[in-house]
């Protein structure tokens, strides 16, 4: 099967019943999901998505427009849609996963059997804060630090910040300029995960995901902010496994 820099698949599981494509949040990479394969049942093959501008693709410019991102990902994932699959997207990754699922449906390609969304408001809810992708550097990093989840070594290193800032700006631009209210309804179930503090969309901003599909929507909230997953990964993975293999 053709190799692509977009997908981390060092040890393919050809006997898996389903594939789970995992898209990261702004600034993160495929390594965000590096341990998921060992924590999910063998029937699920985890395929982290490697976006340009980070990790082994650091030299490539990051993509800051949803249409360009979806077209590139469509070509990358298409050869692996020969078995049932699902998308998991965290924050910015959730927007990409949603738009990619809708794009596949419009193109008449296989559609995901399930869509998992974390830390992302529903498509019918507008961004409630001011955009940050064009802020001066110090203010941008102050905003990033407020989410938690970023290593102190990065926040305190001018060299690291300078290296990572272009990709972060591109990611935030993509997330903040993506409009999702005009996407067609999907026909698959959607499971939504959210936190409880003000760095995560409030529960009322998650309920609108029901408008994005004709199927069922389930919402799970966890104590914590934007990176609630760091404290509740086991529970989240158990929910994902149950939904995929039911």
mmCIF file of C-alpha atoms in Angstrom:
data_model
loop_
_atom_site.group_PDB
_atom_site.id
_atom_site.type_symbol
_atom_site.label_atom_id
_atom_site.label_comp_id
_atom_site.label_asym_id
_atom_site.label_seq_id
_atom_site.Cartn_x
_atom_site.Cartn_y
_atom_site.Cartn_z
ATOM 1 C CA UNK A 1 0.000 0.000 0.000
ATOM 2 C CA UNK A 2 1.313 3.475 -0.857
ATOM 3 C CA UNK A 3 3.118 5.214 1.995
ATOM 4 C CA UNK A 4 2.182 8.792 2.828
ATOM 5 C CA UNK A 5 3.710 11.308 5.240
ATOM 6 C CA UNK A 6 0.190 12.172 6.361
ATOM 7 C CA UNK A 7 -0.422 8.945 8.278
ATOM 8 C CA UNK A 8 1.599 7.250 11.027
ATOM 9 C CA UNK A 9 1.285 3.541 10.379
ATOM 10 C CA UNK A 10 4.588 1.846 11.277
ATOM 11 C CA UNK A 11 2.999 -1.537 12.114
ATOM 12 C CA UNK A 12 -0.201 -1.991 10.091
ATOM 13 C CA UNK A 13 -2.876 -4.203 11.637
ATOM 14 C CA UNK A 14 -4.291 -5.896 8.583
ATOM 15 C CA UNK A 15 -6.624 -8.051 10.681
ATOM 16 C CA UNK A 16 -8.281 -5.089 12.424
ATOM 17 C CA UNK A 17 -12.048 -4.779 12.065
ATOM 18 C CA UNK A 18 -11.993 -0.979 12.102
ATOM 19 C CA UNK A 19 -9.564 1.906 11.673
ATOM 20 C CA UNK A 20 -9.506 5.017 13.835
ATOM 21 C CA UNK A 21 -7.956 8.089 12.213
ATOM 22 C CA UNK A 22 -6.894 10.568 14.913
ATOM 23 C CA UNK A 23 -6.473 14.272 14.220
ATOM 24 C CA UNK A 24 -4.606 16.515 16.687
ATOM 25 C CA UNK A 25 -5.396 19.860 18.274
ATOM 26 C CA UNK A 26 -3.621 23.082 17.318
ATOM 27 C CA UNK A 27 0.127 22.825 17.706
ATOM 28 C CA UNK A 28 0.097 19.080 18.383
ATOM 29 C CA UNK A 29 1.209 16.197 16.205
ATOM 30 C CA UNK A 30 0.689 12.511 15.618
ATOM 31 C CA UNK A 31 2.620 11.715 18.817
ATOM 32 C CA UNK A 32 -0.381 13.025 20.781
ATOM 33 C CA UNK A 33 -1.885 9.591 20.076
ATOM 34 C CA UNK A 34 1.289 7.504 20.241
ATOM 35 C CA UNK A 35 0.050 5.228 23.074
ATOM 36 C CA UNK A 36 -3.514 4.726 21.911
ATOM 37 C CA UNK A 37 -2.778 1.604 19.878
ATOM 38 C CA UNK A 38 -1.567 -0.207 22.988
ATOM 39 C CA UNK A 39 -4.604 0.946 24.980
ATOM 40 C CA UNK A 40 -7.362 0.022 22.519
ATOM 41 C CA UNK A 41 -8.489 -3.468 21.481
ATOM 42 C CA UNK A 42 -6.552 -5.231 18.735
ATOM 43 C CA UNK A 43 -9.642 -5.073 16.513
ATOM 44 C CA UNK A 44 -9.085 -1.316 16.170
ATOM 45 C CA UNK A 45 -6.123 0.018 14.214
ATOM 46 C CA UNK A 46 -5.156 3.507 15.381
ATOM 47 C CA UNK A 47 -3.815 5.751 12.617
ATOM 48 C CA UNK A 48 -2.576 9.134 13.889
ATOM 49 C CA UNK A 49 -2.661 11.889 11.278
ATOM 50 C CA UNK A 50 0.623 13.754 10.702
ATOM 51 C CA UNK A 51 -0.077 17.349 9.688
ATOM 52 C CA UNK A 52 2.539 19.551 7.969
ATOM 53 C CA UNK A 53 4.544 21.955 10.109
ATOM 54 C CA UNK A 54 5.355 19.643 13.035
ATOM 55 C CA UNK A 55 7.387 16.595 14.038
ATOM 56 C CA UNK A 56 8.949 14.923 10.989
ATOM 57 C CA UNK A 57 7.149 17.438 8.734
ATOM 58 C CA UNK A 58 8.472 20.489 10.580
ATOM 59 C CA UNK A 59 10.138 21.888 7.453
ATOM 60 C CA UNK A 60 6.821 21.953 5.558
ATOM 61 C CA UNK A 61 4.547 24.989 5.862
ATOM 62 C CA UNK A 62 1.466 24.385 7.957
ATOM 63 C CA UNK A 63 -1.924 24.574 6.226
ATOM 64 C CA UNK A 64 -4.162 27.398 7.423
ATOM 65 C CA UNK A 65 -7.264 26.846 5.255
ATOM 66 C CA UNK A 66 -9.798 24.063 5.870
ATOM 67 C CA UNK A 67 -10.472 23.438 2.163
ATOM 68 C CA UNK A 68 -6.776 22.821 1.422
ATOM 69 C CA UNK A 69 -6.439 20.581 4.459
ATOM 70 C CA UNK A 70 -9.453 18.460 3.545
ATOM 71 C CA UNK A 71 -8.399 17.966 -0.067
ATOM 72 C CA UNK A 72 -4.930 16.812 0.975
ATOM 73 C CA UNK A 73 -6.261 14.485 3.648
ATOM 74 C CA UNK A 74 -8.866 13.029 1.307
ATOM 75 C CA UNK A 75 -6.120 11.794 -0.993
ATOM 76 C CA UNK A 76 -4.096 10.441 1.929
ATOM 77 C CA UNK A 77 -6.836 8.444 3.658
ATOM 78 C CA UNK A 78 -8.703 7.163 0.605
ATOM 79 C CA UNK A 79 -6.589 3.982 0.128
ATOM 80 C CA UNK A 80 -7.345 2.989 3.743
ATOM 81 C CA UNK A 81 -11.112 3.314 3.609
ATOM 82 C CA UNK A 82 -11.545 -0.305 2.532
ATOM 83 C CA UNK A 83 -12.691 -1.353 6.015
ATOM 84 C CA UNK A 84 -15.095 0.427 8.391
ATOM 85 C CA UNK A 85 -13.461 3.453 9.986
ATOM 86 C CA UNK A 86 -14.010 6.340 12.369
ATOM 87 C CA UNK A 87 -12.516 9.801 12.875
ATOM 88 C CA UNK A 88 -11.410 11.250 16.202
ATOM 89 C CA UNK A 89 -10.595 14.949 16.251
ATOM 90 C CA UNK A 90 -9.448 17.099 19.159
ATOM 91 C CA UNK A 91 -10.417 20.794 18.995
ATOM 92 C CA UNK A 92 -8.955 21.963 15.644
ATOM 93 C CA UNK A 93 -8.691 18.295 14.706
ATOM 94 C CA UNK A 94 -12.417 17.981 15.339
ATOM 95 C CA UNK A 95 -13.161 20.659 12.743
ATOM 96 C CA UNK A 96 -10.940 18.888 10.242
ATOM 97 C CA UNK A 97 -12.521 15.497 11.001
ATOM 98 C CA UNK A 98 -16.031 16.905 10.600
ATOM 99 C CA UNK A 99 -15.281 18.638 7.295
ATOM 100 C CA UNK A 100 -13.413 15.593 5.970
ATOM 101 C CA UNK A 101 -16.363 13.332 6.816
ATOM 102 C CA UNK A 102 -18.752 15.684 5.001
ATOM 103 C CA UNK A 103 -16.375 15.924 2.031
ATOM 104 C CA UNK A 104 -16.218 12.133 1.701
ATOM 105 C CA UNK A 105 -20.015 11.939 1.778
ATOM 106 C CA UNK A 106 -20.354 14.586 -0.952
ATOM 107 C CA UNK A 107 -17.770 12.795 -3.085
ATOM 108 C CA UNK A 108 -19.628 9.499 -2.820
ATOM 109 C CA UNK A 109 -16.701 7.890 -0.970
ATOM 110 C CA UNK A 110 -17.041 5.630 2.082
ATOM 111 C CA UNK A 111 -18.193 7.653 5.079
ATOM 112 C CA UNK A 112 -17.084 7.151 8.688
ATOM 113 C CA UNK A 113 -19.058 4.703 10.796
ATOM 114 C CA UNK A 114 -18.584 7.043 13.746
ATOM 115 C CA UNK A 115 -17.339 10.572 14.395
ATOM 116 C CA UNK A 116 -15.668 11.384 17.717
ATOM 117 C CA UNK A 117 -15.264 15.066 18.592
ATOM 118 C CA UNK A 118 -13.439 16.464 21.626
ATOM 119 C CA UNK A 119 -13.150 20.010 23.007
ATOM 120 C CA UNK A 120 -14.998 21.620 20.098
ATOM 121 C CA UNK A 121 -18.187 23.652 20.048
ATOM 122 C CA UNK A 122 -21.038 22.532 17.770
ATOM 123 C CA UNK A 123 -21.028 23.708 14.129
ATOM 124 C CA UNK A 124 -23.953 26.055 14.759
ATOM 125 C CA UNK A 125 -22.110 27.959 17.514
ATOM 126 C CA UNK A 126 -19.935 30.917 16.539
ATOM 127 C CA UNK A 127 -16.512 31.517 18.082
ATOM 128 C CA UNK A 128 -17.227 33.341 21.328
ATOM 129 C CA UNK A 129 -13.748 34.742 21.981
ATOM 130 C CA UNK A 130 -11.639 37.096 19.910
ATOM 131 C CA UNK A 131 -9.384 35.393 17.322
ATOM 132 C CA UNK A 132 -5.806 34.944 18.497
ATOM 133 C CA UNK A 133 -3.938 33.855 15.362
ATOM 134 C CA UNK A 134 -2.813 37.418 14.553
ATOM 135 C CA UNK A 135 -1.943 38.503 18.106
ATOM 136 C CA UNK A 136 1.554 39.731 18.969
ATOM 137 C CA UNK A 137 3.825 36.892 19.997
ATOM 138 C CA UNK A 138 3.706 37.484 23.750
ATOM 139 C CA UNK A 139 -0.102 37.602 23.793
ATOM 140 C CA UNK A 140 -0.377 34.530 21.587
ATOM 141 C CA UNK A 141 1.797 32.499 23.938
ATOM 142 C CA UNK A 142 -0.076 33.816 26.949
ATOM 143 C CA UNK A 143 -3.277 32.489 25.386
ATOM 144 C CA UNK A 144 -1.683 29.117 24.664
ATOM 145 C CA UNK A 145 -0.392 28.860 28.235
ATOM 146 C CA UNK A 146 -3.901 29.503 29.580
ATOM 147 C CA UNK A 147 -5.087 26.204 28.136
ATOM 148 C CA UNK A 148 -2.565 24.147 30.059
ATOM 149 C CA UNK A 149 -1.075 21.071 28.430
ATOM 150 C CA UNK A 150 1.982 22.835 26.947
ATOM 151 C CA UNK A 151 5.345 21.788 28.378
ATOM 152 C CA UNK A 152 6.988 24.448 30.527
ATOM 153 C CA UNK A 153 10.251 23.958 28.607
ATOM 154 C CA UNK A 154 8.490 25.238 25.477
ATOM 155 C CA UNK A 155 6.804 28.167 27.171
ATOM 156 C CA UNK A 156 10.085 29.287 28.765
ATOM 157 C CA UNK A 157 12.318 28.851 25.706
ATOM 158 C CA UNK A 158 12.496 31.697 23.204
ATOM 159 C CA UNK A 159 14.116 29.342 20.693
ATOM 160 C CA UNK A 160 11.352 26.736 20.945
ATOM 161 C CA UNK A 161 8.643 29.384 20.742
ATOM 162 C CA UNK A 162 10.175 30.908 17.619
ATOM 163 C CA UNK A 163 10.394 27.472 16.006
ATOM 164 C CA UNK A 164 6.795 26.495 16.777
ATOM 165 C CA UNK A 165 4.998 29.816 16.449
ATOM 166 C CA UNK A 166 4.390 29.786 12.650
ATOM 167 C CA UNK A 167 2.617 26.442 12.873
ATOM 168 C CA UNK A 168 0.593 27.520 15.885
ATOM 169 C CA UNK A 169 -0.533 30.663 14.079
ATOM 170 C CA UNK A 170 -1.546 28.640 11.037
ATOM 171 C CA UNK A 171 -3.427 26.135 13.192
ATOM 172 C CA UNK A 172 -5.307 28.828 15.067
ATOM 173 C CA UNK A 173 -6.097 30.598 11.796
ATOM 174 C CA UNK A 174 -7.561 27.390 10.377
ATOM 175 C CA UNK A 175 -9.572 26.764 13.542
ATOM 176 C CA UNK A 176 -10.799 30.345 13.875
ATOM 177 C CA UNK A 177 -11.730 30.930 10.228
ATOM 178 C CA UNK A 178 -13.425 27.602 9.552
ATOM 179 C CA UNK A 179 -17.188 27.929 9.135
ATOM 180 C CA UNK A 180 -19.045 24.681 9.729
ATOM 181 C CA UNK A 181 -22.662 25.773 9.827
ATOM 182 C CA UNK A 182 -23.174 25.082 6.128
ATOM 183 C CA UNK A 183 -21.982 21.467 6.143
ATOM 184 C CA UNK A 184 -24.395 18.731 5.138
ATOM 185 C CA UNK A 185 -25.791 16.356 7.729
ATOM 186 C CA UNK A 186 -23.903 13.143 8.237
ATOM 187 C CA UNK A 187 -25.599 9.774 8.628
ATOM 188 C CA UNK A 188 -23.341 8.377 11.339
ATOM 189 C CA UNK A 189 -23.467 8.614 15.132
ATOM 190 C CA UNK A 190 -21.393 11.324 16.779
ATOM 191 C CA UNK A 191 -19.844 11.103 20.222
ATOM 192 C CA UNK A 192 -18.764 14.407 21.762
ATOM 193 C CA UNK A 193 -16.371 14.900 24.667
ATOM 194 C CA UNK A 194 -16.022 18.131 26.630
ATOM 195 C CA UNK A 195 -14.527 19.627 29.773
ATOM 196 C CA UNK A 196 -16.140 21.622 32.559
ATOM 197 C CA UNK A 197 -14.006 24.769 32.901
ATOM 198 C CA UNK A 198 -13.973 27.955 30.866
ATOM 199 C CA UNK A 199 -11.123 26.764 28.626
ATOM 200 C CA UNK A 200 -13.443 24.141 27.142
ATOM 201 C CA UNK A 201 -16.753 24.758 25.335
ATOM 202 C CA UNK A 202 -19.635 24.760 27.852
ATOM 203 C CA UNK A 203 -22.161 21.878 27.704
ATOM 204 C CA UNK A 204 -24.747 24.035 25.930
ATOM 205 C CA UNK A 205 -22.260 24.643 23.109
ATOM 206 C CA UNK A 206 -21.884 20.887 22.584
ATOM 207 C CA UNK A 207 -25.583 20.047 22.275
ATOM 208 C CA UNK A 208 -25.790 21.474 18.760
ATOM 209 C CA UNK A 209 -23.799 18.556 17.366
ATOM 210 C CA UNK A 210 -27.198 16.850 17.064
ATOM 211 C CA UNK A 211 -27.810 19.158 14.104
ATOM 212 C CA UNK A 212 -24.782 17.695 12.314
ATOM 213 C CA UNK A 213 -26.183 14.192 11.818
ATOM 214 C CA UNK A 214 -29.380 12.245 11.282
ATOM 215 C CA UNK A 215 -28.098 9.592 13.711
ATOM 216 C CA UNK A 216 -27.625 9.595 17.473
ATOM 217 C CA UNK A 217 -25.384 12.006 19.353
ATOM 218 C CA UNK A 218 -23.951 11.253 22.791
ATOM 219 C CA UNK A 219 -22.189 13.860 24.907
ATOM 220 C CA UNK A 220 -19.729 13.089 27.706
ATOM 221 C CA UNK A 221 -18.285 15.776 29.974
ATOM 222 C CA UNK A 222 -15.230 15.412 32.183
ATOM 223 C CA UNK A 223 -13.779 17.487 34.985
ATOM 224 C CA UNK A 224 -11.109 19.763 33.585
ATOM 225 C CA UNK A 225 -10.440 22.310 30.889
ATOM 226 C CA UNK A 226 -9.285 22.131 27.287
ATOM 227 C CA UNK A 227 -6.946 19.217 27.967
ATOM 228 C CA UNK A 228 -9.312 17.163 30.122
ATOM 229 C CA UNK A 229 -8.119 14.159 28.145
ATOM 230 C CA UNK A 230 -4.840 14.156 30.096
ATOM 231 C CA UNK A 231 -6.689 13.074 33.235
ATOM 232 C CA UNK A 232 -9.465 10.998 31.682
ATOM 233 C CA UNK A 233 -7.840 9.166 28.776
ATOM 234 C CA UNK A 234 -8.730 5.655 29.980
ATOM 235 C CA UNK A 235 -12.427 6.476 30.305
ATOM 236 C CA UNK A 236 -12.481 8.255 26.949
ATOM 237 C CA UNK A 237 -10.789 5.318 25.206
ATOM 238 C CA UNK A 238 -13.212 2.872 26.800
ATOM 239 C CA UNK A 239 -16.133 4.878 25.391
ATOM 240 C CA UNK A 240 -14.510 4.953 21.947
ATOM 241 C CA UNK A 241 -13.845 1.206 21.936
ATOM 242 C CA UNK A 242 -17.384 0.396 23.030
ATOM 243 C CA UNK A 243 -18.888 2.629 20.335
ATOM 244 C CA UNK A 244 -16.687 1.250 17.559
ATOM 245 C CA UNK A 245 -17.036 -2.424 18.359
ATOM 246 C CA UNK A 246 -20.678 -2.629 19.453
#
